[in-house]
Short mmCIF file of C-alpha atoms in Angstrom, two decimals:
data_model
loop_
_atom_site.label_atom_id
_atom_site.label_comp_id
_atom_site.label_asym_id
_atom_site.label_seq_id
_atom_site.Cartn_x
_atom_site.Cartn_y
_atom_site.Cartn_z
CA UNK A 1 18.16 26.83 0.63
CA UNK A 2 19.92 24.92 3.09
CA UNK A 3 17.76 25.71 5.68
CA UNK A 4 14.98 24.38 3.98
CA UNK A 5 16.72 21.28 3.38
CA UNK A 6 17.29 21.05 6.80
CA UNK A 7 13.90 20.90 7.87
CA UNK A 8 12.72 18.23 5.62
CA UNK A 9 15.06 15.97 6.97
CA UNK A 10 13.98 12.97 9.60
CA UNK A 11 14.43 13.87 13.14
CA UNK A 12 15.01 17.37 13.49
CA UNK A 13 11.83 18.23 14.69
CA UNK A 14 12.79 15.95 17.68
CA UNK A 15 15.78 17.45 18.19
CA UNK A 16 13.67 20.82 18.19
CA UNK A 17 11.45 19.67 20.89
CA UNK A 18 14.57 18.13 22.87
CA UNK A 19 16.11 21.66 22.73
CA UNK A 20 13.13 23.04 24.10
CA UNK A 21 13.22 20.15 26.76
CA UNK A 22 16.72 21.77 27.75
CA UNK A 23 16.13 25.31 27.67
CA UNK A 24 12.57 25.06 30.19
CA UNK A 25 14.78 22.96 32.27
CA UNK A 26 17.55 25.61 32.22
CA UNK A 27 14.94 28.09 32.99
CA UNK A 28 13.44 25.87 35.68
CA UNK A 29 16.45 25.50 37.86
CA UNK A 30 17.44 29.24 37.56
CA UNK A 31 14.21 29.67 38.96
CA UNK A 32 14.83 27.38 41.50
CA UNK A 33 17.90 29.15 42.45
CA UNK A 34 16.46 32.60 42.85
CA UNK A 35 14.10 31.39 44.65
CA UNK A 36 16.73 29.66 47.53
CA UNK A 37 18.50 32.85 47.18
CA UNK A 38 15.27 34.96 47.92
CA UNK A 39 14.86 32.65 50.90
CA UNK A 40 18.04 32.84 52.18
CA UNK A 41 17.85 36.94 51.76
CA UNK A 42 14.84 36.90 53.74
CA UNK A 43 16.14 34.58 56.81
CA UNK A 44 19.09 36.72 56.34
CA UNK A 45 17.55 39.89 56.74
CA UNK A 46 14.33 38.87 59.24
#
């Protein structure tokens, strides 16, 4: 039941999408470092 009342409230929908915002960024720069430490493997090892 509090759940529900939860999601009627104003806002939290943004706050939803805003989390998302976060988490693709998060994923976005761990991407971004594997792919420098890929690199740096391969310079490393060629």
């Amino acid at each position: 039941m509090h759940l529900v009342a939860r999601t009627t409230e104003p806002g939290l929908s943004d706050n939803v999408s805003f989390s998302r915002k976060i988490l693709i960024g998060e994923q976005t720069m761990i991407t971004e470092q594997t792919t420098t430490i890929i690199i740096l493997l391969s310079l490393a090892i060629g």
